[in-house]
mmCIF file of C-alpha atoms and ligand atoms in Angstrom:
data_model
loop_
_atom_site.group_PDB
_atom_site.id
_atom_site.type_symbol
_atom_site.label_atom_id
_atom_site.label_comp_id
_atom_site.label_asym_id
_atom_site.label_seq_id
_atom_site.Cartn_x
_atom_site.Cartn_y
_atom_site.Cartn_z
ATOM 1 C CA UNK A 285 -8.055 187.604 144.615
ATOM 2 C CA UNK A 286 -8.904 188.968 140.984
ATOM 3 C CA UNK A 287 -10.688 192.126 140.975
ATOM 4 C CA UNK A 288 -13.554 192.429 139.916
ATOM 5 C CA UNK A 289 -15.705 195.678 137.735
ATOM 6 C CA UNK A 290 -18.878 196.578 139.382
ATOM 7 C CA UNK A 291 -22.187 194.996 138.176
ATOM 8 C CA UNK A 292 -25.103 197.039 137.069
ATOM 9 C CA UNK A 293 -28.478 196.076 135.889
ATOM 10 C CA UNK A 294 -29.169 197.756 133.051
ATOM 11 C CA UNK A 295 -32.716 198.711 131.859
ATOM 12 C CA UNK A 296 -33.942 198.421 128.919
ATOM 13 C CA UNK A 297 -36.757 200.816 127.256
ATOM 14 C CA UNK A 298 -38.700 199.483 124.191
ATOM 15 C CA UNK A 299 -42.201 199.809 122.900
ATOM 16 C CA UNK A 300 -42.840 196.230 123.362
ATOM 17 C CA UNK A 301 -41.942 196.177 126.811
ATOM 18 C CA UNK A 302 -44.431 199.220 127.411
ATOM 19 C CA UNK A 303 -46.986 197.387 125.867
ATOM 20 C CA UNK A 304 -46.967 193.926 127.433
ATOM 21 C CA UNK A 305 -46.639 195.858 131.167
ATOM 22 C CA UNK A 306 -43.203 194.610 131.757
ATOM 23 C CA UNK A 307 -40.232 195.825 132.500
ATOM 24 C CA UNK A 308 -36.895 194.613 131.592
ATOM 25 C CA UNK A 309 -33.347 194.892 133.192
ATOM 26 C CA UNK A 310 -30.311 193.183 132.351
ATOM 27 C CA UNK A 311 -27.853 192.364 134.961
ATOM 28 C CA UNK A 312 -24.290 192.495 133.302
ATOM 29 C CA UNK A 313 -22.300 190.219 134.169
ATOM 30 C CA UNK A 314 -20.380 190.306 130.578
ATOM 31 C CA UNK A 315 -18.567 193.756 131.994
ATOM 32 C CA UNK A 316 -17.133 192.370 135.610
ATOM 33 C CA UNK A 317 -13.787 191.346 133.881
ATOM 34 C CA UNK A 318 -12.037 191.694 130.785
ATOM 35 C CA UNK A 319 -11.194 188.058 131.053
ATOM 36 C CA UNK A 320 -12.865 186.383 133.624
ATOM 37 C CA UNK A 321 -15.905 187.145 132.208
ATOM 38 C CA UNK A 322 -19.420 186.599 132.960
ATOM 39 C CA UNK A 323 -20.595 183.332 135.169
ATOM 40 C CA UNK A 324 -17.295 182.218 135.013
ATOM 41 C CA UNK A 325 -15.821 185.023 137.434
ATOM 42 C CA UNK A 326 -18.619 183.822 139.812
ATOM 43 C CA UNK A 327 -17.612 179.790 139.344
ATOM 44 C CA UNK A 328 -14.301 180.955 139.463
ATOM 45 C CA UNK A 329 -13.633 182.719 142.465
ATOM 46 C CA UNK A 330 -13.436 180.526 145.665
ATOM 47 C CA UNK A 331 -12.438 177.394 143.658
ATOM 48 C CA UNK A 332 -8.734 179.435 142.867
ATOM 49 C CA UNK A 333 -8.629 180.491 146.543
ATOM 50 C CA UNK A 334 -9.185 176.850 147.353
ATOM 51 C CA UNK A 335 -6.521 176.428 144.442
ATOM 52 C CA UNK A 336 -4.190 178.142 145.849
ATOM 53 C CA UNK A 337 -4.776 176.712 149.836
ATOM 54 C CA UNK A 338 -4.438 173.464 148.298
ATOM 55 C CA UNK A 339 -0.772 173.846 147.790
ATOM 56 C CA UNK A 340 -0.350 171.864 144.742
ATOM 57 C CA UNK A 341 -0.583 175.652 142.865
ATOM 58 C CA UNK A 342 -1.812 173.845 139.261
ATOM 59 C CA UNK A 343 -5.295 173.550 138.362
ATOM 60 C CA UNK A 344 -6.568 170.934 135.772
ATOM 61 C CA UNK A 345 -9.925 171.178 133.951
ATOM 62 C CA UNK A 346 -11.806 169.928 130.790
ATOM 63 C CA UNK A 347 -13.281 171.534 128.303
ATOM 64 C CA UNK A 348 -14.683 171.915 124.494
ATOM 65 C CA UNK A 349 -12.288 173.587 121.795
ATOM 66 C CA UNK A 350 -14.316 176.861 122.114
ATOM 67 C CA UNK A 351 -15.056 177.135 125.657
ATOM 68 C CA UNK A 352 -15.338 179.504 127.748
ATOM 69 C CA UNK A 353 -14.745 178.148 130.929
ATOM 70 C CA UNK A 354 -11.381 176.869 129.343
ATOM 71 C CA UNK A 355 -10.744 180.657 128.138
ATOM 72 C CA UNK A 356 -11.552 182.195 131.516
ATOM 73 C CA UNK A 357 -9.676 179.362 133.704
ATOM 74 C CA UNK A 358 -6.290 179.909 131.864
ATOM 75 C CA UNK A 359 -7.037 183.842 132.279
ATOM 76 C CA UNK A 360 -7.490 183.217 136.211
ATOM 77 C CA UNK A 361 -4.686 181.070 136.982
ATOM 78 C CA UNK A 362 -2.261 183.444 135.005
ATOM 79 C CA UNK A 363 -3.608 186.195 137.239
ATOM 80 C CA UNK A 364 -2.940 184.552 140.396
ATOM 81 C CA UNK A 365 -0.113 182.837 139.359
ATOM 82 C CA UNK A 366 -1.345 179.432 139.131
ATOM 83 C CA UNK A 367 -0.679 176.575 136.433
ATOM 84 C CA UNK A 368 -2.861 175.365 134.660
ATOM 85 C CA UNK A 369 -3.873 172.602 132.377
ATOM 86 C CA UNK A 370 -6.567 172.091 129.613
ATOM 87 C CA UNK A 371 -7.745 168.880 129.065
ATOM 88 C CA UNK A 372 -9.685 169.671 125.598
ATOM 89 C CA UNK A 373 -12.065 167.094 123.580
ATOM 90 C CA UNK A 374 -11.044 166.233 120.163
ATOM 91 C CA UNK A 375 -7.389 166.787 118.057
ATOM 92 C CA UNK A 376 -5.041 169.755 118.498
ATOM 93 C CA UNK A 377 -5.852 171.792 115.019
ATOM 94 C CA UNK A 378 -3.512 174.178 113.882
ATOM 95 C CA UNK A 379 -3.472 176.953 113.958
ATOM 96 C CA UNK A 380 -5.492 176.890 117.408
ATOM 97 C CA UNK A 381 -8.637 178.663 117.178
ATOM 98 C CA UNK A 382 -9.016 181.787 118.917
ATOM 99 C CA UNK A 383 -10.085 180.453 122.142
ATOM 100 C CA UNK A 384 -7.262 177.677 122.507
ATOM 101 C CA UNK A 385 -4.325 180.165 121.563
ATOM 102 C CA UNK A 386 -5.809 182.941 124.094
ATOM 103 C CA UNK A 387 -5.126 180.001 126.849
ATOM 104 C CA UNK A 388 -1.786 178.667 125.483
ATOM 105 C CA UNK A 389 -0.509 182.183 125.026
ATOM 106 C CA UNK A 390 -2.028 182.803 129.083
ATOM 107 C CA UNK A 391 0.480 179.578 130.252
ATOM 108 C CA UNK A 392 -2.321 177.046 130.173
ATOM 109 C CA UNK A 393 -1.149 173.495 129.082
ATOM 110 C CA UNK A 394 -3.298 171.695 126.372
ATOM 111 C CA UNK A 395 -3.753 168.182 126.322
ATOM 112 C CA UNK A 396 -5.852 166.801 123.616
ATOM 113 C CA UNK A 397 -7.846 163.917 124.221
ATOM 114 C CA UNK A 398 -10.161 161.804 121.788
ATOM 115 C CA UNK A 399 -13.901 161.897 122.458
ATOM 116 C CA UNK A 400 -14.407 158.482 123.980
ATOM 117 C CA UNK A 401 -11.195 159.351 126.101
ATOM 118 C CA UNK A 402 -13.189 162.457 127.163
ATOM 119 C CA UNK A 403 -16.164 161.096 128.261
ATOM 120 C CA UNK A 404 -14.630 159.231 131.485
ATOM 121 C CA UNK A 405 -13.496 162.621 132.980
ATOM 122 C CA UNK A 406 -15.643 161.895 135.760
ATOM 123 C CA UNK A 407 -14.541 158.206 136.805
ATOM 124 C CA UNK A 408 -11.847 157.825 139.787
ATOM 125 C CA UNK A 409 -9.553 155.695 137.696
ATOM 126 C CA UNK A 410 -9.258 158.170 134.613
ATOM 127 C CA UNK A 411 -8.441 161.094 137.197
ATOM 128 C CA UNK A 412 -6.130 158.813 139.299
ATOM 129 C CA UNK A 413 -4.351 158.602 135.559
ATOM 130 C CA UNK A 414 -3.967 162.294 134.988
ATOM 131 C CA UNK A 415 -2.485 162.172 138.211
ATOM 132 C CA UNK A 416 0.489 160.097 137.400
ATOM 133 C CA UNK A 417 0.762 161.871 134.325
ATOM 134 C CA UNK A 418 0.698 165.770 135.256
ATOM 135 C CA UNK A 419 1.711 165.659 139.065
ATOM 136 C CA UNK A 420 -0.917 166.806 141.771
ATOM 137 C CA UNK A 421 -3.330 169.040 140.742
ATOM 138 C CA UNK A 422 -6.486 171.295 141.781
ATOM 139 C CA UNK A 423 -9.209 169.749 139.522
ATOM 140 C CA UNK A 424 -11.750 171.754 138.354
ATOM 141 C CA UNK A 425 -15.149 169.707 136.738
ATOM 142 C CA UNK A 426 -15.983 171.038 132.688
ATOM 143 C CA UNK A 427 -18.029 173.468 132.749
ATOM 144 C CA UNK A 428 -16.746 174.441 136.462
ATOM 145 C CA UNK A 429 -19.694 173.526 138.242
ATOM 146 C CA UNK A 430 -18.753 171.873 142.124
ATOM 147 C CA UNK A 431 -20.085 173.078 145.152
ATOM 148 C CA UNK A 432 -17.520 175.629 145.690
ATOM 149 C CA UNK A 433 -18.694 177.009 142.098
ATOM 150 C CA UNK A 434 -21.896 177.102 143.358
ATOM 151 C CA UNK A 435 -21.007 178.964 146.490
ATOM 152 C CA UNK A 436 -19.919 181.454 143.981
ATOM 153 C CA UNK A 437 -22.936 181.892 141.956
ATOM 154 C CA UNK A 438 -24.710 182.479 145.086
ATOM 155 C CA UNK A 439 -23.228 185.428 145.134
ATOM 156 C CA UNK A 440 -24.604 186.566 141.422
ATOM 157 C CA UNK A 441 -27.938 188.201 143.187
ATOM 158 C CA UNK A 442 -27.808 190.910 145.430
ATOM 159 C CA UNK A 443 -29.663 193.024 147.929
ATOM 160 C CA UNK A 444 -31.346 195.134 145.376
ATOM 161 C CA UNK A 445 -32.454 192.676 143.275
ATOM 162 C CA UNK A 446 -35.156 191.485 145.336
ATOM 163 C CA UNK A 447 -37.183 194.144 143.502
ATOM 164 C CA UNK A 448 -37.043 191.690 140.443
ATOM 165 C CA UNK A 449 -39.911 188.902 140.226
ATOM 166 C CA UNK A 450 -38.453 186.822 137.480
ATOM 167 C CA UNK A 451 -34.441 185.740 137.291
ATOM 168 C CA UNK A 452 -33.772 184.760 134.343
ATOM 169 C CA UNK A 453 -30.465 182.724 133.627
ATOM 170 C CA UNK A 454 -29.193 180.274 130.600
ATOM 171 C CA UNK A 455 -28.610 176.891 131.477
ATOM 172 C CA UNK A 456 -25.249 174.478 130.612
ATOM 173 C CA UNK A 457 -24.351 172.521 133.367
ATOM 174 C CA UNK A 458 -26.556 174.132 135.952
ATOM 175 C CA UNK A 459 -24.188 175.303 138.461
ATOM 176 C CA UNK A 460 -25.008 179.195 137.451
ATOM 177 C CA UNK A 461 -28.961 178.081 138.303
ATOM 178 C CA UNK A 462 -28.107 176.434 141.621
ATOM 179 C CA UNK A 463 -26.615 179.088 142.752
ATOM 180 C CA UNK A 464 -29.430 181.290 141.858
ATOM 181 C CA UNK A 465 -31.711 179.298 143.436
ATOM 182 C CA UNK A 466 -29.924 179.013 146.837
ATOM 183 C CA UNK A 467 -30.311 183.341 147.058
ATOM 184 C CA UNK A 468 -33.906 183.127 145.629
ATOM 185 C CA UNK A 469 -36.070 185.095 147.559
ATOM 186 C CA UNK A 470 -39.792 183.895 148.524
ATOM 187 C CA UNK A 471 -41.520 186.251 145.971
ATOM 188 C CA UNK A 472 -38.991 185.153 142.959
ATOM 189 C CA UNK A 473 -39.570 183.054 140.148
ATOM 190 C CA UNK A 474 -36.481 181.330 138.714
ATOM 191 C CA UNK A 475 -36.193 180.305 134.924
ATOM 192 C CA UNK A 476 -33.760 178.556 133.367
ATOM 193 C CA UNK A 477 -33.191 178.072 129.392
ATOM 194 C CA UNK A 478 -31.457 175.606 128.564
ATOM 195 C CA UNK A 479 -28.961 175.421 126.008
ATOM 196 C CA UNK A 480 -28.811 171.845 125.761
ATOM 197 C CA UNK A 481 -31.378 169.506 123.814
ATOM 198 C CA UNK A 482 -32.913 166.939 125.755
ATOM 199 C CA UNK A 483 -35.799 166.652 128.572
ATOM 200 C CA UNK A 484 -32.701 165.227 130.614
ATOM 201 C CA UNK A 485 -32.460 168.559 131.952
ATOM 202 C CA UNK A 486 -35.380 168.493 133.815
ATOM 203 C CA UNK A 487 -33.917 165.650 136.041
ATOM 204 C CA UNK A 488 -30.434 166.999 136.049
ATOM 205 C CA UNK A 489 -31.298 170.664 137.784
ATOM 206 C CA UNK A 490 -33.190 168.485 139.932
ATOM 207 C CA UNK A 491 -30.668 166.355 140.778
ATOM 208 C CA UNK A 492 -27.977 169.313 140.819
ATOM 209 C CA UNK A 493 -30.134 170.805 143.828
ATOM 210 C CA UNK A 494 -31.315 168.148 145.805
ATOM 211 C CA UNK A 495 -26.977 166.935 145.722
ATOM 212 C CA UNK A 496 -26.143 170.440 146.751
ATOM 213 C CA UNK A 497 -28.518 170.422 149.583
ATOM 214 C CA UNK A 498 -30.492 173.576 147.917
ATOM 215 C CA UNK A 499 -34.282 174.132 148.310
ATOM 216 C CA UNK A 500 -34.892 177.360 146.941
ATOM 217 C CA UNK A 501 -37.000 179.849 148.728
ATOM 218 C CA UNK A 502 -39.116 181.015 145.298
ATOM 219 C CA UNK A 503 -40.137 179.032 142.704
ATOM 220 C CA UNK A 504 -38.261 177.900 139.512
ATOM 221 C CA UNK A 505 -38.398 175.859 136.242
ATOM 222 C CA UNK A 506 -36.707 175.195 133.013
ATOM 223 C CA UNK A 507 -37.524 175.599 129.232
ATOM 224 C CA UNK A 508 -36.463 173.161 127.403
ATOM 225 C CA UNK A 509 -37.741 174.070 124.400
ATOM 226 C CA UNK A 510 -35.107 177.067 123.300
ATOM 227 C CA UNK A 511 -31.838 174.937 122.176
ATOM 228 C CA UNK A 512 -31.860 175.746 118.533
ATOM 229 C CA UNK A 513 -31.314 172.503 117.385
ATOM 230 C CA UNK A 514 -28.838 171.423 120.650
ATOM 231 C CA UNK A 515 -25.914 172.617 122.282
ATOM 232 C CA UNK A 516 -23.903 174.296 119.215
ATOM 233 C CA UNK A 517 -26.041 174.714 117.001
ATOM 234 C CA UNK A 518 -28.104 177.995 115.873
ATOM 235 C CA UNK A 519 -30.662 179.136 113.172
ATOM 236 C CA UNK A 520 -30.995 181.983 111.024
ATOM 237 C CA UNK A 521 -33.674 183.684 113.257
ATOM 238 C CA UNK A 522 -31.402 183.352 116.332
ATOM 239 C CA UNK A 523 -28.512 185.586 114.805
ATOM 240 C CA UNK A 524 -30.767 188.118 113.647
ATOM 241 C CA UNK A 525 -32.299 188.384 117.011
ATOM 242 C CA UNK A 526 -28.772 188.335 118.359
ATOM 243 C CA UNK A 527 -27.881 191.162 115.717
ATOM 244 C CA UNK A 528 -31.437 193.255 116.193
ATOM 245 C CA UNK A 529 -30.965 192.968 119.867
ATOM 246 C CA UNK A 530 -27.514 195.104 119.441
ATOM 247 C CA UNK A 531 -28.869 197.433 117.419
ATOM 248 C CA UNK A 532 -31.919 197.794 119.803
ATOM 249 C CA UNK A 533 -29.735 198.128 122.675
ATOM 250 C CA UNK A 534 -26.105 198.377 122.051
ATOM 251 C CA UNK A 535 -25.488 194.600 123.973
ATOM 252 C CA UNK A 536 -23.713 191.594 122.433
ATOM 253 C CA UNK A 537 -24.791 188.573 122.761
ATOM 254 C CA UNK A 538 -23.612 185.055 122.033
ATOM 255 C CA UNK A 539 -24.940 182.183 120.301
ATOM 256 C CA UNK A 540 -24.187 179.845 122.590
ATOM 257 C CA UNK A 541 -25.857 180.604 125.469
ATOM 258 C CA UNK A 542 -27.173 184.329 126.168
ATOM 259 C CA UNK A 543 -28.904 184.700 122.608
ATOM 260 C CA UNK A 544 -30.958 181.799 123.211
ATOM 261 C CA UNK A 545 -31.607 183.263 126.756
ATOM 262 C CA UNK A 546 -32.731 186.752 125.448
ATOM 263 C CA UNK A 547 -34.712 185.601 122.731
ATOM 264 C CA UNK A 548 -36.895 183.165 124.801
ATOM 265 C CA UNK A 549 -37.380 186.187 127.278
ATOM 266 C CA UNK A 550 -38.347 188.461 124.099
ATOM 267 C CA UNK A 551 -40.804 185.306 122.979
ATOM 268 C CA UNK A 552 -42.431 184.770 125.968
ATOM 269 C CA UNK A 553 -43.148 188.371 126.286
ATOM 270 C CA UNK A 554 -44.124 188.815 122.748
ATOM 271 C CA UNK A 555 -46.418 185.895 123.022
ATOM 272 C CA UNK A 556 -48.336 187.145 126.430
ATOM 273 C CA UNK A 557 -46.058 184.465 128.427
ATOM 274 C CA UNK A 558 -45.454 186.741 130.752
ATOM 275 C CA UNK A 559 -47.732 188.102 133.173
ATOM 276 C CA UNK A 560 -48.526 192.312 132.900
ATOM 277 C CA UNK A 561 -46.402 193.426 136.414
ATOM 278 C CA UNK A 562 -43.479 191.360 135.770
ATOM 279 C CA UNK A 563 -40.310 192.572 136.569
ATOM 280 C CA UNK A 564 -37.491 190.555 134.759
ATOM 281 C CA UNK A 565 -33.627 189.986 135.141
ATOM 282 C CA UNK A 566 -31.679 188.637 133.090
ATOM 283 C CA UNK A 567 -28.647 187.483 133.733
ATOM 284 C CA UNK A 568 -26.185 188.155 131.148
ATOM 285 C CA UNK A 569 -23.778 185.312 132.200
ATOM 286 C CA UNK A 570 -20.901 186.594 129.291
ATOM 287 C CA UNK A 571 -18.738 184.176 126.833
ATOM 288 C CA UNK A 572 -18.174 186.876 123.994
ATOM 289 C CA UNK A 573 -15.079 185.562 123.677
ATOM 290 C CA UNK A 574 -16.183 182.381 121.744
ATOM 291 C CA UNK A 575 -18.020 184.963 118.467
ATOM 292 C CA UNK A 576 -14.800 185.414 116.961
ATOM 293 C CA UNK A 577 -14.546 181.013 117.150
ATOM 294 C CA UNK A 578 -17.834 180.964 115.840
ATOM 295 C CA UNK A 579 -17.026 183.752 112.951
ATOM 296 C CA UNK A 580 -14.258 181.532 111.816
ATOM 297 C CA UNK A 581 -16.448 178.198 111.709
ATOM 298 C CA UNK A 582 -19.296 179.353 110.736
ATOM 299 C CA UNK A 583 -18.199 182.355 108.614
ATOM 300 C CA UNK A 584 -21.215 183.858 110.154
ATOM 301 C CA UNK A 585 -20.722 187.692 110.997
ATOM 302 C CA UNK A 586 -21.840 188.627 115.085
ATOM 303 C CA UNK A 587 -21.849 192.253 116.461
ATOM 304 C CA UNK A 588 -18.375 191.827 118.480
ATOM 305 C CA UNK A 589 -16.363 189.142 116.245
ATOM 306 C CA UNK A 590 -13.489 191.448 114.775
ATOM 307 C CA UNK A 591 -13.870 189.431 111.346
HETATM 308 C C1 LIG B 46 -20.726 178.524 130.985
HETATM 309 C C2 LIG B 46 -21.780 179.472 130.571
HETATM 310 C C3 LIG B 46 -23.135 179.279 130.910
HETATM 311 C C4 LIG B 46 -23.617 178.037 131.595
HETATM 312 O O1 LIG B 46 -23.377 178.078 132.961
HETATM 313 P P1 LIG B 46 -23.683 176.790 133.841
HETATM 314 O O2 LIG B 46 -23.341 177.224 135.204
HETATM 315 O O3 LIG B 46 -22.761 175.703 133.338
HETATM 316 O O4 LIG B 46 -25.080 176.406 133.643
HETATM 317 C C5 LIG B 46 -24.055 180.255 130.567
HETATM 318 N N1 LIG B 46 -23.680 181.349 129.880
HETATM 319 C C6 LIG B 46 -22.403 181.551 129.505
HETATM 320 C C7 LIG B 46 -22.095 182.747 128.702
HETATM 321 C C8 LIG B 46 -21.414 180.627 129.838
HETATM 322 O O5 LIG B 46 -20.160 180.836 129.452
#
């Protein structure tokens, strides 16, 4: 079992925050493992004992060339001793960007498959494939949402966070919301921003419930409205938010997902959103290990990318 670095919930004290009537904590998930960081250790955790019980001792996921379920997979299954291979969307590119060497250099096989090719990850016959090429395997959906993820994430919330009245999480595939949701307490509201474009989203965390059997105890919903332009994209005003927000508070964010997060919380505050009373957590879900990928694409400069 990987060990894991006790969570806090950090609180935050700004002027703002005094003025709207709110308070503010973060809970940081982005410190529970130098690796396995963030959701992902959550996501992680009972599919690699299931991994292991399965006896075929190799897992096999997908993922994007930056991601950071890919990163913190091939962390895990080194730890516990596991195989494991990366099936990753789009050419091999050398030299492999800082994400895809972390996971070689941790053991994890990369296989390289075009975008069409990627897109039937989910059908029987393209998995029965994989199959006869790699052996048996432990497969893990992209993104590393199943229900055993989920039982995970259901873990994220604890006892003392039923003081809180707002969760606040980002939203990819959803699993890091369902599990939320299924440890809600009556009084709690449950947001989700997502980091995807579309109104799809809407359906799909509806879907993702209703198939895992979850009615939550509190009430939730999703913005939809916070992508920055879709899933990797960003604007101007988002890094400097990302960059303000570490000199406010000394916490780094990513583009991806949790700077999109923290600056629709800091909008909906600023703009009276947020009811006078509220008590907010946010769920700092991790993936700082993709700023240094998006430092070399971008050439854009974040608080924790070495470059
Ligand atoms: C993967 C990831 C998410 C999205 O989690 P889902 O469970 O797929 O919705 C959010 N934040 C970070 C930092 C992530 O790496």
């Amino acid at each position: 079992m990987i060990l894991a670095n006790p969570v806090v919930n950090q609180v935050l004290d700004h002027p703002l925050l005094e003025s709207k009537g709110v308070e503010l904590a973060i809970k940081r998930l982005d410190l529970i493992h130098p690796t396995v960081s963030g959701n992902k250790f959550f996501k992680l955790k009972y599919n690699l004992e299931a991994a292991k019980k399965s006896g075929s001792k190799k897992i096999l996921t997908f993922g994007g060339a930056y991601s950071n379920h890919i990163y913190s997979t091939a962390a895990a299954a080194f730890q516990e001793g596991l195989e494991s291979i990366g099936i990753i969307r789009g050419e091999r590119i050398e030299p492999l960007n800082p994400t895809l060497s972390f996971a070689e250099n941790h053991h994890m096989q990369l296989e390289f498959i075009s975008r069409g090719e990627f897109r039937k990850k989910d059908q029987p016959s393209f998995i029965e494939g994989l199959r006869k090429q790699f052996g048996d395997f432990y497969l893990i959906p992209e993104g590393g949402t199943n229900s055993t993820a989920i039982q995970g994430t259901s873990e994220i919330l604890d006892k003392e966070d039923s003081y809180f009245s707002h969760i606040v999480c980002a939203i990819g595939t959803g699993g890091t919301f369902a599990g939320l949701a299924n440890s809600l307490l009556g009084h709690q509201q449950l947001w989700g921003i997502s980091s995807l474009k579309g109104e799809f989203i809407h359906q799909e965390i509806k879907n993702l419930l209703s198939n895992f059997s979850i009615s939550p105890k509190g009430t939730w919903k999703i913005f939809s409205k916070y992508h920055f332009g879709g899933y990797a994209a960003y604007r101007q005003d988002l890094i400097d938010f990302i960059w303000s927000f570490y000199e406010n508070f000394g916490v780094v964010l990513d583009p991806i997902y949790t700077g999109k997060l923290f600056f629709a919380v800091w909008d909906l505050i600023s703009k009276d959103q947020i009811e006078k009373g509220s008590k907010i957590l946010l769920i700092h879900s991790g993936g700082l290990q993709g700023n240094e990928g998006f430092t070399e694409r971008t050439g854009i400069r974040l608080p924790n990318s070495s470059k």
